[in-house]
GROMACS .gro file of C-alpha atoms in nm:
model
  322
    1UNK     CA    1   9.204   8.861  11.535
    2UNK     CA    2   8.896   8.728  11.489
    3UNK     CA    3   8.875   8.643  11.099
    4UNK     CA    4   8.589   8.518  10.900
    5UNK     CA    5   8.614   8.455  10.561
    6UNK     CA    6   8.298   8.535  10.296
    7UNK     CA    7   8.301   8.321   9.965
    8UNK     CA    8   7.967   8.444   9.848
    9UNK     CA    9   7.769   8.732   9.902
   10UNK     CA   10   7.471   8.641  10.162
   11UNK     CA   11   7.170   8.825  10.061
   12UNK     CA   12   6.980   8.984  10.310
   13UNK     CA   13   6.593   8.942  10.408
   14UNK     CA   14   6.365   9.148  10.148
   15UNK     CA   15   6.275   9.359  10.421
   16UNK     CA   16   6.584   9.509  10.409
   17UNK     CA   17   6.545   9.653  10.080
   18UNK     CA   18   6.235   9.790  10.189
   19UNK     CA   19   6.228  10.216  10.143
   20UNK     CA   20   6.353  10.385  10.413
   21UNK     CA   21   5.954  10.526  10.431
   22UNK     CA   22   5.890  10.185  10.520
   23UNK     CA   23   6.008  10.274  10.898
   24UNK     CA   24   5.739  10.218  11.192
   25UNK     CA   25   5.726  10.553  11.373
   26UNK     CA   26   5.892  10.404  11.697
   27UNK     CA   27   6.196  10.387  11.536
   28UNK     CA   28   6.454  10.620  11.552
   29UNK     CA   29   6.514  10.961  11.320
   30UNK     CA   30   6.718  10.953  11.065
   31UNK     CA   31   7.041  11.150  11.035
   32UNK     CA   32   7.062  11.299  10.680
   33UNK     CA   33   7.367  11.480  10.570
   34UNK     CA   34   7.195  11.777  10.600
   35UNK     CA   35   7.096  11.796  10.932
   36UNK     CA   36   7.156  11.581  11.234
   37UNK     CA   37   6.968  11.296  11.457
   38UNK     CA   38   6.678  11.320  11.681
   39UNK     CA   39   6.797  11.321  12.055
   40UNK     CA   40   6.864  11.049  12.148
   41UNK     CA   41   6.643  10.819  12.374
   42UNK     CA   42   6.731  10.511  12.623
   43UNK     CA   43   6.841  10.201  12.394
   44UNK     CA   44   6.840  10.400  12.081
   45UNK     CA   45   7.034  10.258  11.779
   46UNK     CA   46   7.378  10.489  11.717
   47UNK     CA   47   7.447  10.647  11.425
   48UNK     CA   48   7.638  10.511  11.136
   49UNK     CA   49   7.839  10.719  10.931
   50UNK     CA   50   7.968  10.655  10.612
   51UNK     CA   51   8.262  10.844  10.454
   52UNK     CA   52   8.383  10.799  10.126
   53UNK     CA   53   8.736  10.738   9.980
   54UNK     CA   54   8.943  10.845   9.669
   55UNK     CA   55   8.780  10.875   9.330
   56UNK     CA   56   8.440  10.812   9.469
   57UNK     CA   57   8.134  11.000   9.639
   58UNK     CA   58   7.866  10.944   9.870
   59UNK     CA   59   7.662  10.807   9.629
   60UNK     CA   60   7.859  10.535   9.632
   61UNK     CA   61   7.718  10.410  10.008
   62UNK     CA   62   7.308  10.436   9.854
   63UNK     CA   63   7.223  10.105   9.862
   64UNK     CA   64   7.434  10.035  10.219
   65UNK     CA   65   7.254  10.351  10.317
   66UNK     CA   66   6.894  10.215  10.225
   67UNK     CA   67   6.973   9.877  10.375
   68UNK     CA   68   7.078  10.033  10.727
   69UNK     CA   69   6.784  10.294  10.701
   70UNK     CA   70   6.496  10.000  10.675
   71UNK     CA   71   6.641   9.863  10.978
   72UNK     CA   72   6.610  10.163  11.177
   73UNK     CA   73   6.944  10.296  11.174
   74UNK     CA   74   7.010  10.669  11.118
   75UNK     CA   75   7.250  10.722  10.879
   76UNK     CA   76   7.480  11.004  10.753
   77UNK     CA   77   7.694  10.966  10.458
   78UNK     CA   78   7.909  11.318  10.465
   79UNK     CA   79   8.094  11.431  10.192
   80UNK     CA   80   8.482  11.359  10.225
   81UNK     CA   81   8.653  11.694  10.029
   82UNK     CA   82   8.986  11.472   9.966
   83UNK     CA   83   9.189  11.831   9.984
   84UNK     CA   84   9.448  11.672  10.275
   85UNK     CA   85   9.438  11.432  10.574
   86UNK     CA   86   9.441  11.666  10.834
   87UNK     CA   87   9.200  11.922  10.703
   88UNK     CA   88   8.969  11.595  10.571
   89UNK     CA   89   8.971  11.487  10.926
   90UNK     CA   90   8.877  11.821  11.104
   91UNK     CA   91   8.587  11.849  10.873
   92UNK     CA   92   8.450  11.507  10.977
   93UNK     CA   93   8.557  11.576  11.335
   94UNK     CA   94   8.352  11.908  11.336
   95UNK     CA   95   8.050  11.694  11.179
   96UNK     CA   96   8.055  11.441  11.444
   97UNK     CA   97   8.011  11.702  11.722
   98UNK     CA   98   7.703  11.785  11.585
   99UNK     CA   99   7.555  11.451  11.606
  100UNK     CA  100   7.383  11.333  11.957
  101UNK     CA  101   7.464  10.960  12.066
  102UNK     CA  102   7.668  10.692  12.003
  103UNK     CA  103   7.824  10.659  11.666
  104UNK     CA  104   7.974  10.382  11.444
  105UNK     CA  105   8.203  10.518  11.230
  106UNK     CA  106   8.233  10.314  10.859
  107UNK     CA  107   8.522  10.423  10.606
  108UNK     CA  108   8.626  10.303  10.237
  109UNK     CA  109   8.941  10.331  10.129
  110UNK     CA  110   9.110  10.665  10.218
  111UNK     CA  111   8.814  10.684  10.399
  112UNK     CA  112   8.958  10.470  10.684
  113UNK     CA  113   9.269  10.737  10.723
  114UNK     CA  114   8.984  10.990  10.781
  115UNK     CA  115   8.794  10.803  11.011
  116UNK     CA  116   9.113  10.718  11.230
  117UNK     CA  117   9.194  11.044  11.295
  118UNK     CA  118   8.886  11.216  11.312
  119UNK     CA  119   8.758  10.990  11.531
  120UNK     CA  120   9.036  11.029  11.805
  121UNK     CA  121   8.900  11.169  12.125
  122UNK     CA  122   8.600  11.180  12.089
  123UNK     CA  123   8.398  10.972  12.347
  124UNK     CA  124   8.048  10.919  12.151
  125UNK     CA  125   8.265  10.638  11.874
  126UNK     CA  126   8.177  10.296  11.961
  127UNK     CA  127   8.309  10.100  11.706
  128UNK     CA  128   8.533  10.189  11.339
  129UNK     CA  129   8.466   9.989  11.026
  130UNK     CA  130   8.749   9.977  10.779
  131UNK     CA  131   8.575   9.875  10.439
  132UNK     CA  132   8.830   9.815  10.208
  133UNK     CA  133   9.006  10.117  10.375
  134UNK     CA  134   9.317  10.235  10.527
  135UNK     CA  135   9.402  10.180  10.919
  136UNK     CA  136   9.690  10.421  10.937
  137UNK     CA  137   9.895  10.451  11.243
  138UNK     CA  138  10.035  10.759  11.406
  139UNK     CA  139  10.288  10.921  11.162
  140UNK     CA  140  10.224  10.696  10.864
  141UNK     CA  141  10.077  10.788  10.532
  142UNK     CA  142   9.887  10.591  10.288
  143UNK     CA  143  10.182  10.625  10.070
  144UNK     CA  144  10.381  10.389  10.309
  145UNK     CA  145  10.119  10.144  10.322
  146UNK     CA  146  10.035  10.099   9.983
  147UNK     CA  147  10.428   9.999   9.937
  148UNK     CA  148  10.448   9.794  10.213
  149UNK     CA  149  10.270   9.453  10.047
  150UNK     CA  150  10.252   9.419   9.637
  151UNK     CA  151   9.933   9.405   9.502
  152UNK     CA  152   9.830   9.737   9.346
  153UNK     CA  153   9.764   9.838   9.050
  154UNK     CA  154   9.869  10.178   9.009
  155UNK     CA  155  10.146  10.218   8.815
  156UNK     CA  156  10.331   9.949   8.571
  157UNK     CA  157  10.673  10.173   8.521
  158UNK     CA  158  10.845  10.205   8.821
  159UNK     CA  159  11.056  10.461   8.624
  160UNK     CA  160  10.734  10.689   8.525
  161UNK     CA  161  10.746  11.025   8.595
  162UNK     CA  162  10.381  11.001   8.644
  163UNK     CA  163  10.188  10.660   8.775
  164UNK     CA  164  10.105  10.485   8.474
  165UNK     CA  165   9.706  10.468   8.640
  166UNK     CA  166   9.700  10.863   8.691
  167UNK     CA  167   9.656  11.200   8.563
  168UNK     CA  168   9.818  11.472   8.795
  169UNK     CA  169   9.643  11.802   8.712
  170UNK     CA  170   9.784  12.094   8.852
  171UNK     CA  171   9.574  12.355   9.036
  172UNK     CA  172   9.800  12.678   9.006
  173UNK     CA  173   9.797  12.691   9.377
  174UNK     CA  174  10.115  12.610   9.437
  175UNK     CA  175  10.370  12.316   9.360
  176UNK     CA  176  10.222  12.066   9.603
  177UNK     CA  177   9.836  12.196   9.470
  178UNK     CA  178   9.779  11.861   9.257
  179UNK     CA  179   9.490  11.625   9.215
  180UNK     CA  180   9.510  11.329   9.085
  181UNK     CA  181   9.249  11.124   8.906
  182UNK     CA  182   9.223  10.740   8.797
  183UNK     CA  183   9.283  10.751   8.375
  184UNK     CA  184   8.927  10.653   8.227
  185UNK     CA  185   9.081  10.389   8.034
  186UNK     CA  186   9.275  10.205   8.381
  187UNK     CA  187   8.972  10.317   8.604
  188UNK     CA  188   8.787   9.931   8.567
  189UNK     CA  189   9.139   9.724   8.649
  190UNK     CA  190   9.219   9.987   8.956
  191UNK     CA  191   8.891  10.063   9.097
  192UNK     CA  192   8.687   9.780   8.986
  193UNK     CA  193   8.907   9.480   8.880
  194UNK     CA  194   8.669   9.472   8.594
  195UNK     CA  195   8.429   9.310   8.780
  196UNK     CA  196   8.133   9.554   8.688
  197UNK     CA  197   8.012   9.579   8.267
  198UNK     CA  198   8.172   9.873   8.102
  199UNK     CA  199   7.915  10.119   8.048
  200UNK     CA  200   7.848  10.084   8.512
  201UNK     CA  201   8.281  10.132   8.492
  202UNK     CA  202   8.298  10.420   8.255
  203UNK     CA  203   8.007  10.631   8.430
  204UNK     CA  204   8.232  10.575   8.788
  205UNK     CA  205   8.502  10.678   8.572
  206UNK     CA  206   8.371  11.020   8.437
  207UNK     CA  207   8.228  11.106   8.741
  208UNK     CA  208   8.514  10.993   8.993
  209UNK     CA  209   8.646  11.310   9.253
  210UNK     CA  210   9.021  11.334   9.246
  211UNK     CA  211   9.240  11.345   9.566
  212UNK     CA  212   9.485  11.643   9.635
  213UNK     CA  213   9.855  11.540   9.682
  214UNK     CA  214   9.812  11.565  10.015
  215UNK     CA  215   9.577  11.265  10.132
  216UNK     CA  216   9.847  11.048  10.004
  217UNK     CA  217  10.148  11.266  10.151
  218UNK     CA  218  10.039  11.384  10.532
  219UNK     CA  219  10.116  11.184  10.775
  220UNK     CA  220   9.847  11.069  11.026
  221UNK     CA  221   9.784  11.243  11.361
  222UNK     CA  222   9.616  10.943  11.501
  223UNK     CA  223   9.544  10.562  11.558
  224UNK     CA  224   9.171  10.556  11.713
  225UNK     CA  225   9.196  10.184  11.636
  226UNK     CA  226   9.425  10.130  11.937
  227UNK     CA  227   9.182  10.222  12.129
  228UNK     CA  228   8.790  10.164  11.972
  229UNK     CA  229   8.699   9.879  11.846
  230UNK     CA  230   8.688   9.784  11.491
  231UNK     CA  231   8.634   9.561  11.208
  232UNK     CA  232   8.749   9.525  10.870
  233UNK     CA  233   8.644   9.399  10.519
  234UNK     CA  234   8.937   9.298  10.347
  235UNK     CA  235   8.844   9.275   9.961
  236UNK     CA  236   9.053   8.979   9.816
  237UNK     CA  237   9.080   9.124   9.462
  238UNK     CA  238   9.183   9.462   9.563
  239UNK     CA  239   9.421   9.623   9.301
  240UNK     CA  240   9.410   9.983   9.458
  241UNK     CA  241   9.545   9.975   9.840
  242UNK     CA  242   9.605   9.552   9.744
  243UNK     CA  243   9.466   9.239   9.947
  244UNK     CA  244   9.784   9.192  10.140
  245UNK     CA  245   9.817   9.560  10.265
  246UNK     CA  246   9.445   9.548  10.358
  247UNK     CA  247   9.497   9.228  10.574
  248UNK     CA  248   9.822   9.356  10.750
  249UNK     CA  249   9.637   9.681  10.858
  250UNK     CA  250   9.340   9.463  10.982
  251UNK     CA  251   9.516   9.223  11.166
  252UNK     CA  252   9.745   9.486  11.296
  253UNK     CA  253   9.414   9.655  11.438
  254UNK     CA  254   9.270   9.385  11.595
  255UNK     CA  255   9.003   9.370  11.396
  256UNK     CA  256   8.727   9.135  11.370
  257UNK     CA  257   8.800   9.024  10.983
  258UNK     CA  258   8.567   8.928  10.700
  259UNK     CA  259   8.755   8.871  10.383
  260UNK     CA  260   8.571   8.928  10.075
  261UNK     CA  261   8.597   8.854   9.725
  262UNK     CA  262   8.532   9.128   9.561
  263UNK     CA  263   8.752   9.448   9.406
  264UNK     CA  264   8.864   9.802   9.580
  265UNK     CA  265   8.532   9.907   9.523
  266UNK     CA  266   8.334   9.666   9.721
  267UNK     CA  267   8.068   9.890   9.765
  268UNK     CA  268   7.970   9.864   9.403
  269UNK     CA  269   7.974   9.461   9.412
  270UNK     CA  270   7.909   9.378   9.751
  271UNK     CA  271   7.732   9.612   9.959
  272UNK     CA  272   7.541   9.318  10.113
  273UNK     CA  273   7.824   9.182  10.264
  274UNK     CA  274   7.920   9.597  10.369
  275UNK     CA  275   7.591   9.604  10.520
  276UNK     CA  276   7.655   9.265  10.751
  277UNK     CA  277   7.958   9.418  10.918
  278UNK     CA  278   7.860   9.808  10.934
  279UNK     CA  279   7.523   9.576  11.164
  280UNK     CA  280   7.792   9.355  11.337
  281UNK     CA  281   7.979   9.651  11.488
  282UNK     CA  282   7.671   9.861  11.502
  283UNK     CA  283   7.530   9.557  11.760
  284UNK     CA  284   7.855   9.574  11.955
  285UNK     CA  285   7.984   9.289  11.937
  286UNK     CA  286   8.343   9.399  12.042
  287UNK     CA  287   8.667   9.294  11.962
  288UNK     CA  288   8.963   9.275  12.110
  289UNK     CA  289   9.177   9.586  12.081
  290UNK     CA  290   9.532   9.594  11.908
  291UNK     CA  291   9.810   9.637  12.148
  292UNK     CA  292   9.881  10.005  12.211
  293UNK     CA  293  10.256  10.090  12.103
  294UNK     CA  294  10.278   9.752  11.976
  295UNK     CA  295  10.414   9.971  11.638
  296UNK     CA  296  10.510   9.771  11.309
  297UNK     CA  297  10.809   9.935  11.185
  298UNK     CA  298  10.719  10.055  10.840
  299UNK     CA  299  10.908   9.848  10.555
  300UNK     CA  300  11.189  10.026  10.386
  301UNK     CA  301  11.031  10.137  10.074
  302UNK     CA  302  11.113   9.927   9.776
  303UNK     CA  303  10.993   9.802   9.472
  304UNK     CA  304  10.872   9.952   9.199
  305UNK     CA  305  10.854  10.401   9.250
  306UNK     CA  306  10.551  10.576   9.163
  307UNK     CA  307  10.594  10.937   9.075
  308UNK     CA  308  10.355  11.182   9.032
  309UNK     CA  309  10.553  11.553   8.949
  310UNK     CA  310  10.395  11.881   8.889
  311UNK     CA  311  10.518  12.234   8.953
  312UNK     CA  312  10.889  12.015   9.045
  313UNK     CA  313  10.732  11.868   9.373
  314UNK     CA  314  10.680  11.474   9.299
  315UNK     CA  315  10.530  11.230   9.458
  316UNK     CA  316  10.633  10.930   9.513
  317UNK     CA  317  10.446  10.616   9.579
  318UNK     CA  318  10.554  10.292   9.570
  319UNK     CA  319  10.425   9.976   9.450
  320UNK     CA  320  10.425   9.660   9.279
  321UNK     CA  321  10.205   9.466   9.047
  322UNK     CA  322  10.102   9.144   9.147
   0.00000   0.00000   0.00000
């Protein structure tokens, strides 16, 4: 695994936070979420999608988005509906289709789970970029990995009947039709590690999309990292998935590593250093591949239990405070 590790944030060039009107009409179209690329050309630059995690939107990628857009790159950051795994992942899947060219595909947090699956199969995905995100293999759920290695911040009562960090709010669909949002009042130690000043923090906290039950529950149909290239951001002060979950994910990937200090949400405080490694992969620069069905066994859960009941179904996720 090729690992670098980031102390600092490097800043990049002014040019690069040039508008994206700024672009000389030889480069390439961009991609908006509304619409799709231009067709493609010999040598043009693929397209770099961006797709969102828990708790979060797409406006959480803008300044990654302008950065990439003033160098040329067309960009699409698609909304991620959070409703399940496998239904997240045939949305992006369908999205991709649309899009002419080689693509680099860039997910945060649960983000990464929907990029590995979606991405499976399809022959226009040059390179993945885990940002602070899940690398899920075949048949494991975020649930499992978020147990494996202590380090979030979730819960504080492993005898809760609810995480200590979450509201469950039942839909009326059904028993397993729950979302689950970050409490306002844990949202800057979870999300942020109170890195950001409180009035940035509570405006990500009122605004934050909950997950379903189900991105955390549904096991994943997939491991496109076993077979595209990727890289991975591993934020050192994450208290959501937590630092040492990130780095066993990345190193079981093969990933070319950058380890970043900086919080869960490292799109907020570093999207520089987001920016360098969405280039590095977009440039090619490949990798070597993790071993296919070179499994990990998945740890026995242990540790502190995470439960999130409503309607009698519970969740249960595990973790431990570091």
């Amino acid at each position: 695994m090729k690992h670098i590790r980031h102390t600092a944030r490097r800043a990049l060039p002014l040019a690069v936070l040039l508008p994206a009107a700024a672009l000389t009409a030889a480069g390439p179209s961009v991609a908006f979420e509304s619409g799709g690329g231009a067709e493609p050309h010999e040598g043009a630059k693929p397209t770099i999608v961006l797709v969102h995690g828990a708790w979060a939107d797409a406006s959480g990628w803008n300044k990654v988005i302008r950065s990439l857009q003033a160098q040329g790159y067309p960009v699409v950051a698609t909304a991620n509906p959070l409703r399940s795994l496998s239904g997240d992942s045939d949305y992006l899947a369908a999205r991709l289709k649309s899009i002419k060219g080689p693509l680099v595909l860039a997910g945060h947090s649960y983000g990464g789970s929907v990029i590995t699956n979606a991405a499976a199969g399809n022959p226009n995905v040059t390179s993945l970029v885990y940002v602070a995100g899940f690398a899920p293999d075949k048949g494991e759920t975020a649930l499992q990995l978020v147990a494996k290695h202590p380090g979030s911040h979730l819960t504080d009562d492993p005898r809760a009947p609810v995480p200590t960090a979450l509201d469950a709010v039942p839909l009326g669909g059904g028993p397993d039709d729950v979302d689950l949002y970050i409490k306002p009042d844990k949202f800057s130690d979870v999300f942020l590690s109170n890195r950001l000043d409180a009035a940035r923090a509570n405006a990500l906290a009122a605004s934050q999309r909950p997950a379903n039950v189900a991105t955390n529950t549904q096991p994943s149909e997939g491991a496109a990292w076993k077979t595209i290239p990727s890289w991975s951001l591993v934020a050192t002060d994450d208290r959501t998935i937590g630092t040492e979950n990130l780095r066993f994910m990345a190193k079981r990937a093969g990933s070319t590593t950058v380890e970043v200090d900086a919080p869960h949400a490292v799109l907020e405080t570093n999207p520089d250093d987001v920016t360098d490694l969405i280039l590095q992969a977009a440039h090619g620069s490949h990798p070597r591949l993790a071993k296919t069905g070179a499994n990990e066994q998945t740890a026995v859960l242990g540790g502190a239990a995470v439960l999130a009941a409503a309607g009698g179904t519970a969740l249960v996720v595990r973790s431990r405070r570091t």
